[in-house]
Tab-separated table of C-alpha atoms in Angstrom:
chain	number	residue	atom	x	y	z
A	908	MET	CA	11.418	21.666	1.083
A	909	THR	CA	14.979	21.117	-0.119
A	910	ASP	CA	14.931	17.667	1.509
A	911	LEU	CA	11.977	16.704	-0.694
A	912	LEU	CA	13.745	17.927	-3.837
A	913	ASP	CA	16.932	16.117	-2.836
A	914	GLY	CA	14.939	12.950	-2.242
A	915	LEU	CA	13.293	13.200	-5.660
A	916	LEU	CA	16.663	13.727	-7.329
A	917	GLN	CA	18.219	10.795	-5.508
A	918	ALA	CA	15.253	8.543	-6.334
A	919	SER	CA	15.432	9.622	-9.998
A	920	VAL	CA	19.086	8.632	-10.175
A	921	TRP	CA	18.421	5.176	-8.751
A	922	LEU	CA	15.388	4.798	-11.019
A	923	SER	CA	17.652	5.498	-13.993
A	924	VAL	CA	20.222	2.969	-12.786
A	925	ALA	CA	17.564	0.267	-12.308
A	926	THR	CA	15.996	0.934	-15.729
A	927	LEU	CA	19.326	0.794	-17.568
A	928	VAL	CA	20.333	-2.396	-15.757
A	929	LEU	CA	17.023	-4.074	-16.633
A	930	ALA	CA	17.322	-2.980	-20.270
A	931	ALA	CA	20.780	-4.545	-20.467
A	932	ALA	CA	19.831	-7.730	-18.588
A	933	ARG	CA	16.489	-8.379	-20.321
A	934	PRO	CA	17.842	-10.418	-23.305
A	935	LEU	CA	19.696	-12.722	-20.912
A	936	LEU	CA	16.657	-13.074	-18.650
A	937	LEU	CA	14.454	-13.980	-21.621
A	938	ARG	CA	16.965	-16.611	-22.686
A	939	LEU	CA	17.225	-18.132	-19.209
A	940	GLY	CA	13.658	-17.966	-17.953
A	941	GLY	CA	11.391	-16.520	-20.615
A	942	ALA	CA	8.833	-13.737	-20.325
A	943	ALA	CA	7.793	-14.641	-16.769
A	944	LEU	CA	11.327	-14.111	-15.482
A	945	ALA	CA	11.700	-10.824	-17.367
A	946	TYR	CA	8.431	-9.584	-15.846
A	947	ARG	CA	9.522	-10.631	-12.364
A	948	SER	CA	12.741	-8.639	-12.718
A	949	TRP	CA	10.736	-5.378	-12.666
A	950	TRP	CA	10.579	-5.748	-8.890
A	951	LEU	CA	13.983	-4.075	-9.028
A	952	LEU	CA	12.411	-0.645	-9.641
A	953	PRO	CA	10.334	-0.302	-6.432
A	954	LEU	CA	13.050	-1.983	-4.386
A	955	MET	CA	15.653	0.502	-5.629
A	956	LEU	CA	13.358	3.391	-4.709
A	957	VAL	CA	12.847	2.091	-1.163
A	958	ALA	CA	16.377	0.830	-0.360
A	959	PRO	CA	18.128	4.238	0.013
A	960	TYR	CA	15.629	5.245	2.700
A	961	LEU	CA	15.979	2.170	4.901
A	962	PRO	CA	17.714	3.074	8.191
A	963	LEU	CA	21.417	2.442	8.536
A	964	PRO	CA	22.838	0.918	11.746
A	965	ARG	CA	22.826	3.577	14.435
A	966	LEU	CA	26.238	4.938	15.379
A	967	PRO	CA	27.293	5.787	18.947
A	968	MET	CA	26.307	9.415	19.503
A	969	THR	CA	27.924	11.966	21.775
A	970	GLU	CA	27.144	15.608	22.420
A	971	THR	CA	29.533	18.478	21.753
A	972	ASP	CA	29.696	21.940	23.231
A	973	PRO	CA	26.936	24.250	22.036
A	974	VAL	CA	27.455	26.506	19.026
A	975	MET	CA	26.300	30.090	19.510
A	976	VAL	CA	25.283	32.078	16.446
A	977	MET	CA	24.872	35.802	17.063
A	978	ALA	CA	23.446	38.275	14.558
A	979	SER	CA	24.337	41.935	14.638
A	980	ALA	CA	21.389	44.275	15.110
A	981	LEU	CA	23.218	46.872	13.018
A	982	ARG	CA	24.354	44.764	10.053
A	983	ALA	CA	22.300	42.011	8.418
A	984	PRO	CA	24.257	39.145	6.804
A	985	ALA	CA	24.431	39.031	3.058
A	986	VAL	CA	21.917	36.408	1.942
A	987	PRO	CA	20.936	36.084	-1.722
A	988	THR	CA	17.178	36.610	-1.834
A	989	ASP	CA	16.644	34.898	-5.193
A	990	ALA	CA	18.283	31.614	-4.197
A	991	SER	CA	15.637	30.852	-1.575
A	992	GLN	CA	12.917	31.038	-4.208
A	993	TRP	CA	14.271	28.271	-6.432
A	994	PRO	CA	13.296	25.321	-4.201
A	995	LEU	CA	9.746	26.641	-3.929
A	996	LEU	CA	9.549	27.211	-7.688
A	997	LEU	CA	10.881	23.743	-8.540
A	998	LEU	CA	8.582	22.106	-6.001
A	999	THR	CA	5.605	23.969	-7.475
A	1000	VAL	CA	6.476	22.847	-11.015
A	1001	TRP	CA	6.872	19.240	-9.878
A	1002	LEU	CA	3.576	19.314	-7.983
A	1003	LEU	CA	1.704	20.813	-10.950
A	1004	GLY	CA	3.127	18.153	-13.261
A	1005	ALA	CA	2.218	15.343	-10.860
A	1006	VAL	CA	-1.348	16.615	-10.505
A	1007	ALA	CA	-1.691	17.021	-14.282
A	1008	VAL	CA	-0.549	13.441	-14.971
A	1009	ALA	CA	-2.827	12.115	-12.215
A	1010	CYS	CA	-5.818	13.976	-13.668
A	1011	PHE	CA	-5.057	12.720	-17.165
A	1012	SER	CA	-4.819	9.094	-15.979
A	1013	TRP	CA	-8.010	9.421	-13.908
A	1014	ARG	CA	-9.926	10.860	-16.867
A	1015	ALA	CA	-8.706	8.065	-19.158
A	1016	GLN	CA	-9.782	5.430	-16.634
A	1017	ARG	CA	-13.187	7.061	-16.098
A	1018	ARG	CA	-13.724	7.439	-19.847
A	1019	PHE	CA	-12.984	3.747	-20.340
A	1020	GLU	CA	-15.322	2.641	-17.533
A	1021	HIS	CA	-18.099	4.927	-18.774
A	1022	ALA	CA	-17.768	3.496	-22.297
A	1023	LEU	CA	-18.420	-0.016	-20.958
A	1024	GLY	CA	-22.079	0.834	-20.563
A	1025	GLU	CA	-24.325	-1.497	-18.608
A	1026	LEU	CA	-22.715	-4.683	-17.261
A	1027	GLN	CA	-24.556	-7.996	-17.122
A	1028	PRO	CA	-23.268	-11.024	-15.169
A	1029	ARG	CA	-22.472	-14.192	-17.142
A	1030	THR	CA	-22.674	-17.792	-16.002
A	1031	ASP	CA	-18.879	-18.229	-16.213
A	1032	GLY	CA	-18.268	-15.513	-13.589
A	1033	SER	CA	-17.352	-12.764	-16.034
A	1034	TRP	CA	-19.387	-9.668	-16.981
A	1035	GLN	CA	-20.667	-8.637	-20.386
A	1036	ALA	CA	-20.620	-4.951	-21.317
A	1037	SER	CA	-22.976	-3.235	-23.704
A	1038	GLY	CA	-20.083	-1.223	-25.186
A	1039	ASP	CA	-16.594	-2.226	-26.307
A	1040	PRO	CA	-13.880	0.349	-25.479
A	1041	GLY	CA	-11.173	-2.343	-25.620
A	1042	LEU	CA	-12.415	-5.687	-24.349
A	1043	PRO	CA	-11.952	-8.358	-23.021
A	1044	ALA	CA	-10.160	-6.855	-20.022
A	1045	LEU	CA	-9.696	-7.183	-16.289
A	1046	VAL	CA	-11.197	-4.003	-14.821
A	1047	GLY	CA	-10.990	-2.704	-11.256
A	1048	LEU	CA	-8.536	-2.698	-8.384
A	1049	TRP	CA	-10.163	-3.780	-5.125
A	1050	ARG	CA	-12.469	-6.338	-6.751
A	1051	PRO	CA	-11.308	-6.696	-10.355
A	1052	ARG	CA	-13.880	-8.104	-12.764
A	1053	ILE	CA	-13.380	-9.793	-16.109
A	1054	VAL	CA	-15.440	-7.838	-18.636
A	1055	VAL	CA	-16.076	-9.071	-22.192
A	1056	GLY	CA	-17.558	-7.274	-25.161
A	1057	PRO	CA	-21.102	-7.581	-26.520
A	1058	ASP	CA	-19.933	-9.775	-29.445
A	1059	PHE	CA	-17.752	-12.083	-27.349
A	1060	GLU	CA	-19.690	-15.258	-28.220
A	1061	GLN	CA	-19.960	-14.392	-31.915
A	1062	ARG	CA	-16.288	-13.477	-32.385
A	1063	PHE	CA	-14.636	-16.327	-30.476
A	1064	SER	CA	-15.228	-20.062	-30.402
A	1065	PRO	CA	-15.954	-21.741	-27.036
A	1066	ALA	CA	-12.364	-23.016	-26.798
A	1067	GLU	CA	-10.988	-19.549	-27.544
A	1068	GLN	CA	-13.329	-18.034	-24.957
A	1069	ASP	CA	-11.937	-20.406	-22.321
A	1070	LEU	CA	-8.363	-19.400	-23.161
A	1071	ILE	CA	-9.171	-15.686	-22.976
A	1072	LEU	CA	-10.918	-16.061	-19.624
A	1073	CYS	CA	-8.006	-18.163	-18.346
A	1074	HIS	CA	-5.659	-15.370	-19.424
A	1075	GLU	CA	-7.607	-12.747	-17.469
A	1076	HIS	CA	-7.902	-15.014	-14.421
A	1077	SER	CA	-4.111	-15.300	-14.472
A	1078	HIS	CA	-3.831	-11.505	-14.395
A	1079	ARG	CA	-6.081	-11.428	-11.333
A	1080	ARG	CA	-4.292	-14.240	-9.460
A	1081	HIS	CA	-0.893	-12.579	-9.880
A	1082	GLY	CA	-2.068	-9.125	-8.764
A	1083	ASP	CA	-1.388	-7.385	-12.077
A	1084	PRO	CA	-4.016	-4.658	-11.454
A	1085	TRP	CA	-2.060	-3.610	-8.366
A	1086	ALA	CA	1.144	-3.586	-10.405
A	1087	ASN	CA	-0.536	-1.286	-12.931
A	1088	ALA	CA	-1.722	0.992	-10.115
A	1089	ALA	CA	1.847	1.191	-8.775
A	1090	LEU	CA	3.038	2.058	-12.282
A	1091	ALA	CA	0.423	4.825	-12.524
A	1092	LEU	CA	1.661	6.235	-9.203
A	1093	LEU	CA	5.270	6.178	-10.421
A	1094	ARG	CA	4.279	8.001	-13.591
A	1095	CYS	CA	2.669	10.726	-11.495
A	1096	VAL	CA	5.603	11.173	-9.128
A	1097	PHE	CA	8.346	10.882	-11.758
A	1098	TRP	CA	6.525	12.490	-14.691
A	1099	PHE	CA	9.717	14.376	-15.560
A	1100	HIS	CA	11.919	11.269	-15.822
A	1101	PRO	CA	13.069	10.696	-19.436
A	1102	LEU	CA	13.413	6.898	-19.089
A	1103	LEU	CA	10.096	6.203	-17.375
A	1104	PRO	CA	7.899	6.212	-20.556
A	1105	TRP	CA	10.076	3.500	-22.090
A	1106	ALA	CA	10.119	1.541	-18.827
A	1107	ALA	CA	6.308	1.751	-18.555
A	1108	ARG	CA	5.787	0.450	-22.108
A	1109	ARG	CA	8.290	-2.366	-21.618
A	1110	PHE	CA	6.768	-3.296	-18.254
A	1111	LEU	CA	3.246	-3.612	-19.700
A	1112	ARG	CA	4.543	-5.674	-22.618
A	1113	ASP	CA	6.410	-8.031	-20.293
A	1114	GLN	CA	3.245	-8.302	-18.196
A	1115	GLU	CA	1.220	-9.489	-21.194
A	1116	LEU	CA	3.957	-11.833	-22.424
A	1117	ALA	CA	4.264	-13.373	-18.957
A	1118	CYS	CA	0.501	-13.867	-18.742
A	1119	ASP	CA	0.478	-15.485	-22.194
A	1120	ALA	CA	3.225	-17.863	-21.090
A	1121	ARG	CA	1.390	-18.816	-17.884
A	1122	THR	CA	-1.760	-19.507	-19.889
A	1123	VAL	CA	-0.264	-21.555	-22.721
A	1124	ASP	CA	2.735	-23.365	-21.204
A	1125	PRO	CA	0.560	-25.950	-19.359
A	1126	HIS	CA	-1.224	-26.698	-22.671
A	1127	PRO	CA	1.338	-26.635	-25.520
A	1128	ALA	CA	-1.171	-28.103	-27.989
A	1129	LEU	CA	-3.335	-24.984	-27.687
A	1130	ARG	CA	-0.652	-22.557	-28.912
A	1131	ARG	CA	-2.096	-22.291	-32.410
A	1132	LEU	CA	-5.612	-21.801	-31.068
A	1133	TYR	CA	-4.326	-19.097	-28.719
A	1134	ALA	CA	-2.569	-17.336	-31.610
A	1135	ASN	CA	-5.760	-17.415	-33.674
A	1136	ALA	CA	-7.658	-15.796	-30.799
A	1137	LEU	CA	-5.037	-13.050	-30.664
A	1138	LEU	CA	-5.352	-12.430	-34.408
A	1139	LYS	CA	-9.119	-12.061	-34.088
A	1140	ALA	CA	-8.853	-9.304	-31.508
A	1141	GLN	CA	-6.571	-6.472	-32.564
A	1142	LEU	CA	-6.937	-3.503	-30.258
A	1143	VAL	CA	-7.873	-0.241	-31.926
A	1144	HIS	CA	-9.524	1.473	-28.958
A	1145	PRO	CA	-7.947	3.715	-26.291
A	1146	VAL	CA	-6.860	1.688	-23.278
A	1147	ALA	CA	-7.330	2.351	-19.572
A	1148	PRO	CA	-4.244	3.000	-17.421
A	1149	MET	CA	-5.197	0.401	-14.794
A	1150	ALA	CA	-6.915	-2.331	-16.829
A	1151	CYS	CA	-5.330	-5.560	-18.076
A	1152	HIS	CA	-6.371	-5.759	-21.725
A	1153	TRP	CA	-6.466	-8.956	-23.705
A	1154	ARG	CA	-5.954	-7.110	-26.977
A	1155	SER	CA	-2.619	-5.349	-27.489
A	1156	GLN	CA	-2.060	-4.445	-31.100
A	1157	PRO	CA	1.401	-2.810	-30.791
A	1158	MET	CA	2.914	-6.055	-29.461
A	1159	LEU	CA	0.890	-8.594	-31.449
A	1160	LYS	CA	3.907	-9.812	-33.428
A	1161	GLU	CA	5.964	-10.222	-30.231
A	1162	ARG	CA	3.209	-12.223	-28.548
A	1163	ILE	CA	2.819	-14.526	-31.560
A	1164	ALA	CA	6.592	-15.082	-31.705
A	1165	MET	CA	6.646	-15.989	-28.018
A	1166	LEU	CA	4.009	-18.673	-28.600
A	1167	LYS	CA	6.350	-20.431	-31.051
A	1168	GLU	CA	8.988	-20.984	-28.369
A	1169	HIS	CA	9.198	-24.245	-26.458
A	1170	LYS	CA	9.013	-24.518	-22.698
A	1171	ARG	CA	12.444	-24.153	-21.080
A	1172	LYS	CA	14.248	-26.723	-19.006
A	1173	ALA	CA	14.406	-26.488	-15.208
A	1174	LEU	CA	18.134	-25.727	-14.878
A	1175	PRO	CA	18.200	-22.512	-16.949
A	1176	TRP	CA	14.944	-21.414	-15.295
A	1177	MET	CA	16.479	-21.824	-11.830
A	1178	THR	CA	19.603	-20.004	-12.980
A	1179	GLY	CA	17.410	-17.115	-14.060
A	1180	GLN	CA	15.702	-16.943	-10.671
A	1181	VAL	CA	19.063	-16.785	-8.913
A	1182	LEU	CA	20.189	-14.065	-11.326
A	1183	VAL	CA	17.119	-11.896	-10.640
A	1184	VAL	CA	17.403	-12.285	-6.868
A	1185	GLY	CA	21.123	-11.533	-6.968
A	1186	LEU	CA	20.535	-8.508	-9.181
A	1187	CYS	CA	17.923	-7.074	-6.820
A	1188	VAL	CA	19.892	-7.779	-3.643
A	1189	GLY	CA	23.179	-6.454	-5.043
A	1190	LEU	CA	21.867	-3.174	-6.440
A	1191	CYS	CA	19.592	-2.517	-3.475
A	1192	THR	CA	22.512	-3.054	-1.106
A	1193	VAL	CA	24.558	-0.498	-3.025
A	1194	ALA	CA	21.662	1.980	-2.931
A	1195	TRP	CA	21.127	1.374	0.793
A	1196	ALA	CA	24.809	1.788	1.687
A	1197	SER	CA	25.180	4.939	-0.414
A	1198	GLN	CA	23.127	7.063	1.988
A	1199	GLY	CA	25.790	7.130	4.677
A	1200	GLY	CA	28.355	9.440	3.095
A	1201	ALA	CA	26.327	11.571	0.694
A	1202	GLY	CA	27.211	15.255	0.580
A	1203	ALA	CA	30.395	15.082	2.632
A	1204	GLU	CA	33.250	17.489	2.030
A	1205	PRO	CA	36.840	16.230	2.149
A	1206	ALA	CA	38.720	16.991	5.345
A	1207	PRO	CA	42.178	15.862	6.418
A	1208	ALA	CA	42.360	13.344	9.235
A	1209	LYS	CA	44.687	13.931	12.125
A	1210	ALA	CA	46.634	11.006	13.493
A	1211	ALA	CA	45.977	9.947	17.067
A	1212	THR	CA	46.669	6.863	19.097
A	1213	SER	CA	44.393	7.158	22.143
A	1214	ASP	CA	40.751	6.129	22.206
A	1215	GLY	CA	38.026	8.730	22.514
A	1216	ARG	CA	34.964	10.303	20.995
A	1217	ALA	CA	34.926	12.464	17.902
A	1218	GLN	CA	36.028	16.043	18.403
A	1219	ALA	CA	35.080	19.132	16.437
A	1220	ARG	CA	37.979	20.930	14.753
A	1221	ASP	CA	36.176	23.711	12.910
A	1222	LEU	CA	32.564	24.599	13.719
A	1223	THR	CA	32.139	27.681	11.581
A	1224	PRO	CA	28.758	29.160	12.537
A	1225	PRO	CA	26.049	29.326	9.887
A	1226	THR	CA	24.774	32.517	8.326
A	1227	TYR	CA	21.872	33.953	10.271
A	1228	PRO	CA	18.747	33.606	8.051
A	1229	LYS	CA	17.765	37.018	6.713
A	1230	ALA	CA	14.042	36.406	7.229
A	1231	ALA	CA	14.613	35.530	10.901
A	1232	PHE	CA	16.923	38.511	11.330
A	1233	ASP	CA	14.422	40.933	9.833
A	1234	GLN	CA	11.669	39.656	12.118
A	1235	GLY	CA	13.874	39.557	15.222
A	1236	ILE	CA	13.481	35.782	15.678
A	1237	SER	CA	15.842	33.788	17.905
A	1238	GLY	CA	15.848	30.035	18.320
A	1239	SER	CA	17.762	26.807	18.741
A	1240	VAL	CA	18.491	23.663	16.723
A	1241	MET	CA	19.722	20.237	17.799
A	1242	LEU	CA	21.677	18.515	15.004
A	1243	ARG	CA	22.721	14.899	14.594
A	1244	VAL	CA	25.920	14.773	12.533
A	1245	GLU	CA	27.440	11.485	11.400
A	1246	VAL	CA	31.235	11.573	11.251
A	1247	ASP	CA	33.046	8.874	9.271
A	1248	ALA	CA	36.446	7.355	10.041
A	1249	ALA	CA	38.168	10.085	8.012
A	1250	GLY	CA	36.572	12.866	10.040
A	1251	LYS	CA	34.211	13.936	7.272
A	1252	PRO	CA	30.593	14.889	8.017
A	1253	GLY	CA	28.060	12.573	6.426
A	1254	ASP	CA	24.340	12.515	7.064
A	1255	VAL	CA	23.104	15.621	8.924
A	1256	ARG	CA	19.641	15.597	10.481
A	1257	VAL	CA	17.654	18.009	12.616
A	1258	LEU	CA	16.505	16.278	15.805
A	1259	SER	CA	14.591	19.293	17.091
A	1260	SER	CA	14.294	22.985	16.328
A	1261	THR	CA	12.613	26.019	17.862
A	1262	PRO	CA	10.859	27.631	16.070
A	1263	ALA	CA	10.345	24.656	13.776
A	1264	GLY	CA	11.865	25.013	10.315
A	1265	VAL	CA	13.238	28.541	10.712
A	1266	PHE	CA	16.930	27.734	11.214
A	1267	ASP	CA	17.024	24.143	9.851
A	1268	GLU	CA	18.399	24.792	6.378
A	1269	ALA	CA	21.095	27.199	7.554
A	1270	SER	CA	22.208	24.765	10.268
A	1271	ILE	CA	22.435	21.762	7.920
A	1272	ALA	CA	24.297	23.749	5.258
A	1273	ALA	CA	26.881	24.888	7.802
A	1274	ALA	CA	27.292	21.433	9.347
A	1275	LYS	CA	28.226	19.903	5.998
A	1276	GLN	CA	31.222	22.271	5.891
A	1277	TRP	CA	32.546	21.439	9.362
A	1278	THR	CA	35.642	19.336	10.065
A	1279	PHE	CA	36.142	16.806	12.876
A	1280	GLU	CA	38.695	14.646	14.537
A	1281	PRO	CA	37.211	11.111	14.189
A	1282	ALA	CA	36.404	8.921	17.151
A	1283	ARG	CA	38.923	6.196	17.938
A	1284	ARG	CA	38.522	2.709	19.294
A	1285	ASN	CA	41.518	0.509	20.073
A	1286	GLY	CA	43.665	3.100	18.374
A	1287	GLU	CA	41.719	2.917	15.100
A	1288	ALA	CA	39.540	5.666	13.651
A	1289	VAL	CA	35.869	4.655	13.580
A	1290	ALA	CA	32.598	6.242	12.468
A	1291	SER	CA	30.397	7.864	15.070
A	1292	ALA	CA	27.673	10.462	15.472
A	1293	LEU	CA	27.523	13.738	17.359
A	1294	LYS	CA	24.665	15.705	18.829
A	1295	ILE	CA	25.439	19.377	18.348
A	1296	PRO	CA	23.151	22.006	19.907
A	1297	MET	CA	23.055	25.398	18.201
A	1298	THR	CA	21.600	28.643	19.537
A	1299	PHE	CA	20.605	31.548	17.306
A	1300	GLU	CA	20.331	34.876	19.123
A	1301	LEU	CA	20.179	38.539	18.141
A	1302	ASP	CA	22.840	40.766	19.618
A	1303	ALA	CA	24.239	44.237	19.069
A	1304	SER	CA	27.723	42.900	18.424
A	1305	ASP	CA	29.122	41.215	15.312
A	1306	PRO	CA	28.495	37.504	14.761
A	1307	THR	CA	30.732	35.378	16.954
A	1308	LEU	CA	31.127	31.693	17.760
């Protein structure tokens, strides 16, 4: 339970870092590669969320002597009863918020699809709806369809119709419906994140600007015609969370301004690609490497010259869980503790436990307070990992190691 909350907190921090970096880098990316490059830079967000959970290189692992934790049958350890309720309460609040956002998004999508009415196939491969809840749009995820409104032919000229359909085809070719679905999932999971609403709005705007650029750049002479089509279709209807809408009233001025720009030269464009790749690789590497030493407590390192495995200096036993004590439960836990070159405990994981989950939290909390003599190779301190078995038993005597 606490691992899930810790993971959410860690992911939120990296999500904030990625969002702030993209906000700062966006003007430069627009100058170097235009809207398409700025839209491509949003790959940084999912990569930063995945990178901290990629496995680190495995360290050599040795096994120490077992740790025995005894609980007195006459005196229960002092354990604050309220503290154990906070993780459950926070997890419940997060889950309720995630479900609420998911239900809201699902209702908005269903309301939009219901308002389309009956769909009729057209000769150009698109579909014509009997209602207009915000069309034209690319609707659907597995098999997205281009849906136009009932007055599509009357409102737009044939040339404008071709441009609009080309715009929606570009959305489909580049997988934008899947990108919108991923954004909807992020908004459910990180509904509490203060920067995510801004990031979602900016992402959708960059998506439309990039699609406009892909549609018009091959045909510079059609820029004015494309702008006229945009002016004819100002969106005043509610939009669907996972549909790519042609009409976007809040960013109409920005889309028109983008059409006035000329196509960029190849050298700045290539520079922008290198910048985006370097940005993603650099930040993701930092996020990936940061998982090794999180939560370690400082401990002094003792000088040594001979080679050997890491040795435990202080294995203070954990507090016997009150719930297990009250129920007379005994058990065992096998821990994997990473020890860095300074002798500080890093990542602590439970390899196995019996009964499952009863003594895990107490064991991990105690292990993060332990101190070690680091392993040495060729006279130099090196990182390593230890397997530490722990046994929890009830006894009539006071707790001992």
